Amino acid sequence: MGMRFAAGGGREGWTRTALTAVGVALGVAVLLIGASVPTLMNAWHGREKARENLGQLHEPPRGDTTVRYASADTVFHGERIRGRLVRPDGAHPPVPPGMDRLPGPGEMRVSPALKELLAEPGSALLRQRLPYKVTGVIGDAGLQGPAELTYVAGGTTLRPPDAYRIDHFGRSWTPRPLTPQGTLLVIMTCVALLTPVTVFIGTSARFGNDQRERRLAALRLLGSDIATTRRVAAGEALFGSALGLAGGTALFLAARQTAGAITLWDINVFPADIRPGPLPAALIAVLVPAVSVLVTLFAQRGVTVDPLGVVRRRPAPRRRLWWRLLPPVLGAALLVPLLRRQGWDDTAANTTELAVGSMLLLLGVTALLPWLVEAVVCRLHGGPVPWQLAIRRLQLAGGAATRAVSGITVAVAGAIAIHMLFTGMQFGFAEAYARSGALPRLGYTAQADSWRQTERALSAVRATPGVTDARGVIEATADTLPGSDSFPNLAIGSCAELRRVAALDSCRDGDVFVAQGRDTKTVRPGGALDLNPAFSPEDRATPQPWTIPADARQVRLRHTGQGPDDHRYDVLATPSTVDVRRLGMGDMALRVGFDRSVPDAVERIRTALALVTPAVYESSAVDNPHDRAYSGVRNGLFAAATVTLLLIGAGLIISTVEQLHERRRILSSLHAFGVRRSAMSWSVLWQTAVPVLLGLALAVGCGLLLGALLLRMIHAEVRVDWPVVAGMTGIGGGVILFVTALSLPPLWRMMRPEGLRTE
């Protein structure tokens, strides 16, 4: 019978059911997206594993089914581009997913996003950096997401040490775990999103509660008992939540089609990846209707539905404060001990403690708000007529408005806390990058095959517009013979380059130098070194002994310690004294200074080096990848909080219109006695403004407290994102005006003289 009332209750019944369904649908859509995160990440990591091979412990011998493989990643205007170079050894090499064959020499397969980027007018330097002919597009199976920038090119000169040999694609590896800050952020994002959703679903189930109670009174008049009326109310709520469940599923399916356009923390996925697991989906399908029914039955506890009407307990008992303080106090009690620990430790106990404590703190705001509104309005007396009308109405029946506003408090408090955590983390990264990037300098490393290659790279960089300084050596790590716990560092370079590293009185090709103040016990003239050391027992490294000449002179390094110009070399050697091919770990190390005022100076340097050796790694503070990642998430959270506030505003409109409908005879009487429309309009404004402003004040306080606790957990400086706080408060004010404006037409209609008629 309750479902029949919900489905066939006329325009008002359909409106009430639709509002409940819309509210539940939005909550269900968010829950389904949250339940899809594990599946999404499994698919994302799975495609990366399937297309990659990070090198095998024991390199396979050359054969018909092997291929030379190298990494050639690059960055273009802050966008990271994944690159891989391949050169097959035979006619049947392994092929990565998303491709039917490997590209030939001078060819490349690109992702659709990279193909679009290459075609843009401002990508001339990128086209020059990737001088390959595009022969095809990589399929979805070979991409982590539709927006990924990646390519696979056929190399012409791939050889050790630039590349290693593999015989298959698909490598088992464990993704790098999140940092403590990242783990904390993920946990809090889940709490801040799911807690308001739970509150909002419960609030949505009570849309139209006053009209439902009047219908139940009519059923009592027809002879139904109290148990029957409660079953009818449960059936009506169940119908609305079932519609919301179906609508939320449809909304989820529609929303996930936009997944390809969203990138968070460099994670971009296909729409098909966003699907909840069977168990979470089943729990959502069961728990959401159950919550709606339980909330409806809970709302009936203070109402007696008699045959002659709806009687609420009067006088209303004062709300008790002690039990409302329990959730925030317990939440704080769980969070405060985490501050005393040395950094965040990602354990199950800590994760549970953080999630439960944060949720209790946020839910405590919901519990405190009704008491706060009642405590404030009971002490307000006097004032203009509109103010008195609004305050008196809140004193008599402020529960509906408070319930709707409770969603605002949870959403705003969670958003402020997350924004504070984002701001603190982002500021830390920005400060670190600012310190590192104070000097306009870039660092590059690539595996070296000869000193001539390093000279070519230096010449190419020095000829690039915007370069102010370039220096470079070949760095290598050796072992002492007989072996010891120390691994001396070698620097191989021309005399001109070595003079930049150490103070040399004289130098010519064939000289070797030993650094003063370093490991003089194991590294000394006449000592023996192994140029191909084994760093672990599993390494099958063939020893490459080399003797430091007995006439090697001791020299003083120009810079020691830590910093961009500092060196920790034990031995300095000119190119003719060491065969670079014997080095097990020999890297070309360049330091390049540039002029910030020259347009695209950094991109030109990257292009010049890529043309010499594509497999080059850059270490610099030019591009801060965290800025874009954090800014995107911060903007997304702000947008989500804005939408939540607007939705709760819609709930406020419903409760306000219901109260106006219930008081239509009183409104008509007041108008007949001369009360102006403007006075009644202002009363609606104040009736909405008081609970919203109190809720926002409580939310800001709770959000700032929770955000400060989170920042102290990661030992970060407490910083408040005041623009976000002001923005949230401003949106709250906009919600007040929005609710008032949409409530005025029903108010004016109910003030007509026809409202005095009775039957």
PDB file of N, CA and C in Angstrom, residues 487-530:
ATOM      1  N   PHE A 487      82.293   1.401  -1.704  1.00  0.00           N
ATOM      2  CA  PHE A 487      82.230   1.397  -3.160  1.00  0.00           C
ATOM      3  C   PHE A 487      82.703   2.766  -3.651  1.00  0.00           C
ATOM      4  N   PRO A 488      83.975   2.887  -4.052  1.00  0.00           N
ATOM      5  CA  PRO A 488      84.500   4.183  -4.496  1.00  0.00           C
ATOM      6  C   PRO A 488      83.800   4.674  -5.765  1.00  0.00           C
ATOM      7  N   ASN A 489      83.773   5.995  -5.912  1.00  0.00           N
ATOM      8  CA  ASN A 489      83.171   6.633  -7.079  1.00  0.00           C
ATOM      9  C   ASN A 489      84.265   7.164  -7.995  1.00  0.00           C
ATOM     10  N   LEU A 490      84.075   6.928  -9.303  1.00  0.00           N
ATOM     11  CA  LEU A 490      85.016   7.387 -10.311  1.00  0.00           C
ATOM     12  C   LEU A 490      84.378   8.481 -11.145  1.00  0.00           C
ATOM     13  N   ALA A 491      85.212   9.414 -11.616  1.00  0.00           N
ATOM     14  CA  ALA A 491      84.798  10.427 -12.581  1.00  0.00           C
ATOM     15  C   ALA A 491      85.787  10.396 -13.731  1.00  0.00           C
ATOM     16  N   ILE A 492      85.267  10.186 -14.935  1.00  0.00           N
ATOM     17  CA  ILE A 492      86.106  10.098 -16.128  1.00  0.00           C
ATOM     18  C   ILE A 492      85.758  11.272 -17.025  1.00  0.00           C
ATOM     19  N   GLY A 493      86.762  12.030 -17.432  1.00  0.00           N
ATOM     20  CA  GLY A 493      86.501  13.177 -18.287  1.00  0.00           C
ATOM     21  C   GLY A 493      87.777  13.799 -18.793  1.00  0.00           C
ATOM     22  N   SER A 494      87.608  14.731 -19.699  1.00  0.00           N
ATOM     23  CA  SER A 494      88.761  15.453 -20.228  1.00  0.00           C
ATOM     24  C   SER A 494      89.339  16.352 -19.142  1.00  0.00           C
ATOM     25  N   CYS A 495      90.532  16.860 -19.395  1.00  0.00           N
ATOM     26  CA  CYS A 495      91.155  17.736 -18.404  1.00  0.00           C
ATOM     27  C   CYS A 495      90.308  18.978 -18.158  1.00  0.00           C
ATOM     28  N   ALA A 496      89.696  19.493 -19.223  1.00  0.00           N
ATOM     29  CA  ALA A 496      88.861  20.687 -19.051  1.00  0.00           C
ATOM     30  C   ALA A 496      87.685  20.400 -18.127  1.00  0.00           C
ATOM     31  N   GLU A 497      87.078  19.233 -18.260  1.00  0.00           N
ATOM     32  CA  GLU A 497      85.943  18.893 -17.403  1.00  0.00           C
ATOM     33  C   GLU A 497      86.392  18.552 -15.989  1.00  0.00           C
ATOM     34  N   LEU A 498      87.535  17.882 -15.851  1.00  0.00           N
ATOM     35  CA  LEU A 498      88.008  17.536 -14.515  1.00  0.00           C
ATOM     36  C   LEU A 498      88.419  18.778 -13.733  1.00  0.00           C
ATOM     37  N   ARG A 499      88.869  19.817 -14.426  1.00  0.00           N
ATOM     38  CA  ARG A 499      89.225  21.059 -13.731  1.00  0.00           C
ATOM     39  C   ARG A 499      87.997  21.729 -13.117  1.00  0.00           C
ATOM     40  N   ARG A 500      86.829  21.443 -13.646  1.00  0.00           N
ATOM     41  CA  ARG A 500      85.602  21.964 -13.042  1.00  0.00           C
ATOM     42  C   ARG A 500      85.258  21.223 -11.749  1.00  0.00           C
ATOM     43  N   VAL A 501      85.827  20.023 -11.600  1.00  0.00           N
ATOM     44  CA  VAL A 501      85.531  19.189 -10.439  1.00  0.00           C
ATOM     45  C   VAL A 501      86.568  19.374  -9.338  1.00  0.00           C
ATOM     46  N   ALA A 502      87.834  19.481  -9.712  1.00  0.00           N
ATOM     47  CA  ALA A 502      88.913  19.534  -8.725  1.00  0.00           C
ATOM     48  C   ALA A 502      89.931  20.595  -9.130  1.00  0.00           C
ATOM     49  N   ALA A 503      90.726  21.008  -8.167  1.00  0.00           N
ATOM     50  CA  ALA A 503      91.799  21.980  -8.411  1.00  0.00           C
ATOM     51  C   ALA A 503      93.021  21.227  -8.924  1.00  0.00           C
ATOM     52  N   LEU A 504      93.285  21.312 -10.214  1.00  0.00           N
ATOM     53  CA  LEU A 504      94.387  20.592 -10.850  1.00  0.00           C
ATOM     54  C   LEU A 504      95.485  21.585 -11.220  1.00  0.00           C
ATOM     55  N   ASP A 505      96.713  21.305 -10.739  1.00  0.00           N
ATOM     56  CA  ASP A 505      97.844  22.161 -11.123  1.00  0.00           C
ATOM     57  C   ASP A 505      98.206  21.943 -12.582  1.00  0.00           C
ATOM     58  N   SER A 506      98.202  20.697 -12.988  1.00  0.00           N
ATOM     59  CA  SER A 506      98.494  20.354 -14.385  1.00  0.00           C
ATOM     60  C   SER A 506      97.722  19.095 -14.725  1.00  0.00           C
ATOM     61  N   CYS A 507      97.426  18.946 -16.010  1.00  0.00           N
ATOM     62  CA  CYS A 507      96.654  17.773 -16.437  1.00  0.00           C
ATOM     63  C   CYS A 507      96.885  17.533 -17.913  1.00  0.00           C
ATOM     64  N   ARG A 508      97.011  16.265 -18.261  1.00  0.00           N
ATOM     65  CA  ARG A 508      97.054  15.850 -19.661  1.00  0.00           C
ATOM     66  C   ARG A 508      96.404  14.485 -19.765  1.00  0.00           C
ATOM     67  N   ASP A 509      96.017  14.121 -20.969  1.00  0.00           N
ATOM     68  CA  ASP A 509      95.362  12.831 -21.162  1.00  0.00           C
ATOM     69  C   ASP A 509      96.304  11.713 -20.745  1.00  0.00           C
ATOM     70  N   GLY A 510      95.833  10.831 -19.892  1.00  0.00           N
ATOM     71  CA  GLY A 510      96.647   9.762 -19.336  1.00  0.00           C
ATOM     72  C   GLY A 510      96.877   9.916 -17.851  1.00  0.00           C
ATOM     73  N   ASP A 511      96.461  11.055 -17.280  1.00  0.00           N
ATOM     74  CA  ASP A 511      96.635  11.287 -15.851  1.00  0.00           C
ATOM     75  C   ASP A 511      95.468  10.705 -15.063  1.00  0.00           C
ATOM     76  N   VAL A 512      95.752  10.331 -13.826  1.00  0.00           N
ATOM     77  CA  VAL A 512      94.752   9.857 -12.871  1.00  0.00           C
ATOM     78  C   VAL A 512      95.004  10.588 -11.554  1.00  0.00           C
ATOM     79  N   PHE A 513      93.919  10.942 -10.860  1.00  0.00           N
ATOM     80  CA  PHE A 513      94.025  11.693  -9.617  1.00  0.00           C
ATOM     81  C   PHE A 513      93.187  10.999  -8.539  1.00  0.00           C
ATOM     82  N   VAL A 514      93.643  11.156  -7.295  1.00  0.00           N
ATOM     83  CA  VAL A 514      92.927  10.630  -6.135  1.00  0.00           C
ATOM     84  C   VAL A 514      92.502  11.821  -5.282  1.00  0.00           C
ATOM     85  N   ALA A 515      91.240  11.824  -4.863  1.00  0.00           N
ATOM     86  CA  ALA A 515      90.698  12.953  -4.113  1.00  0.00           C
ATOM     87  C   ALA A 515      91.196  12.939  -2.677  1.00  0.00           C
ATOM     88  N   GLN A 516      91.558  14.121  -2.186  1.00  0.00           N
ATOM     89  CA  GLN A 516      91.966  14.259  -0.795  1.00  0.00           C
ATOM     90  C   GLN A 516      90.746  14.184   0.127  1.00  0.00           C
ATOM     91  N   GLY A 517      90.998  13.646   1.322  1.00  0.00           N
ATOM     92  CA  GLY A 517      89.948  13.638   2.328  1.00  0.00           C
ATOM     93  C   GLY A 517      88.874  12.603   2.100  1.00  0.00           C
ATOM     94  N   ARG A 518      89.044  11.743   1.111  1.00  0.00           N
ATOM     95  CA  ARG A 518      88.058  10.702   0.872  1.00  0.00           C
ATOM     96  C   ARG A 518      88.555   9.404   1.510  1.00  0.00           C
ATOM     97  N   ASP A 519      88.226   8.260   0.924  1.00  0.00           N
ATOM     98  CA  ASP A 519      88.575   6.961   1.510  1.00  0.00           C
ATOM     99  C   ASP A 519      90.017   6.618   1.132  1.00  0.00           C
ATOM    100  N   THR A 520      90.982   7.243   1.821  1.00  0.00           N
ATOM    101  CA  THR A 520      92.390   7.057   1.452  1.00  0.00           C
ATOM    102  C   THR A 520      92.940   5.697   1.873  1.00  0.00           C
ATOM    103  N   LYS A 521      92.236   4.979   2.773  1.00  0.00           N
ATOM    104  CA  LYS A 521      92.738   3.672   3.195  1.00  0.00           C
ATOM    105  C   LYS A 521      92.544   2.618   2.117  1.00  0.00           C
ATOM    106  N   THR A 522      91.435   2.663   1.428  1.00  0.00           N
ATOM    107  CA  THR A 522      91.156   1.653   0.402  1.00  0.00           C
ATOM    108  C   THR A 522      91.387   2.176  -1.005  1.00  0.00           C
ATOM    109  N   VAL A 523      91.346   3.509  -1.191  1.00  0.00           N
ATOM    110  CA  VAL A 523      91.584   4.100  -2.510  1.00  0.00           C
ATOM    111  C   VAL A 523      92.882   4.902  -2.418  1.00  0.00           C
ATOM    112  N   ARG A 524      93.930   4.370  -3.020  1.00  0.00           N
ATOM    113  CA  ARG A 524      95.247   5.013  -2.943  1.00  0.00           C
ATOM    114  C   ARG A 524      96.020   4.663  -4.207  1.00  0.00           C
ATOM    115  N   PRO A 525      97.014   5.435  -4.533  1.00  0.00           N
ATOM    116  CA  PRO A 525      97.840   5.102  -5.704  1.00  0.00           C
ATOM    117  C   PRO A 525      98.415   3.698  -5.590  1.00  0.00           C
ATOM    118  N   GLY A 526      98.271   2.942  -6.677  1.00  0.00           N
ATOM    119  CA  GLY A 526      98.725   1.563  -6.690  1.00  0.00           C
ATOM    120  C   GLY A 526      97.676   0.571  -6.238  1.00  0.00           C
ATOM    121  N   GLY A 527      96.534   1.044  -5.727  1.00  0.00           N
ATOM    122  CA  GLY A 527      95.473   0.153  -5.286  1.00  0.00           C
ATOM    123  C   GLY A 527      94.684  -0.417  -6.454  1.00  0.00           C
ATOM    124  N   ALA A 528      93.995  -1.530  -6.224  1.00  0.00           N
ATOM    125  CA  ALA A 528      93.229  -2.209  -7.272  1.00  0.00           C
ATOM    126  C   ALA A 528      91.739  -1.998  -7.044  1.00  0.00           C
ATOM    127  N   LEU A 529      91.026  -1.778  -8.148  1.00  0.00           N
ATOM    128  CA  LEU A 529      89.578  -1.599  -8.115  1.00  0.00           C
ATOM    129  C   LEU A 529      88.924  -2.562  -9.091  1.00  0.00           C
ATOM    130  N   ASP A 530      87.686  -2.941  -8.785  1.00  0.00           N
ATOM    131  CA  ASP A 530      86.865  -3.742  -9.695  1.00  0.00           C
ATOM    132  C   ASP A 530      85.854  -2.803 -10.343  1.00  0.00           C
TER     133      ASP A 530
END
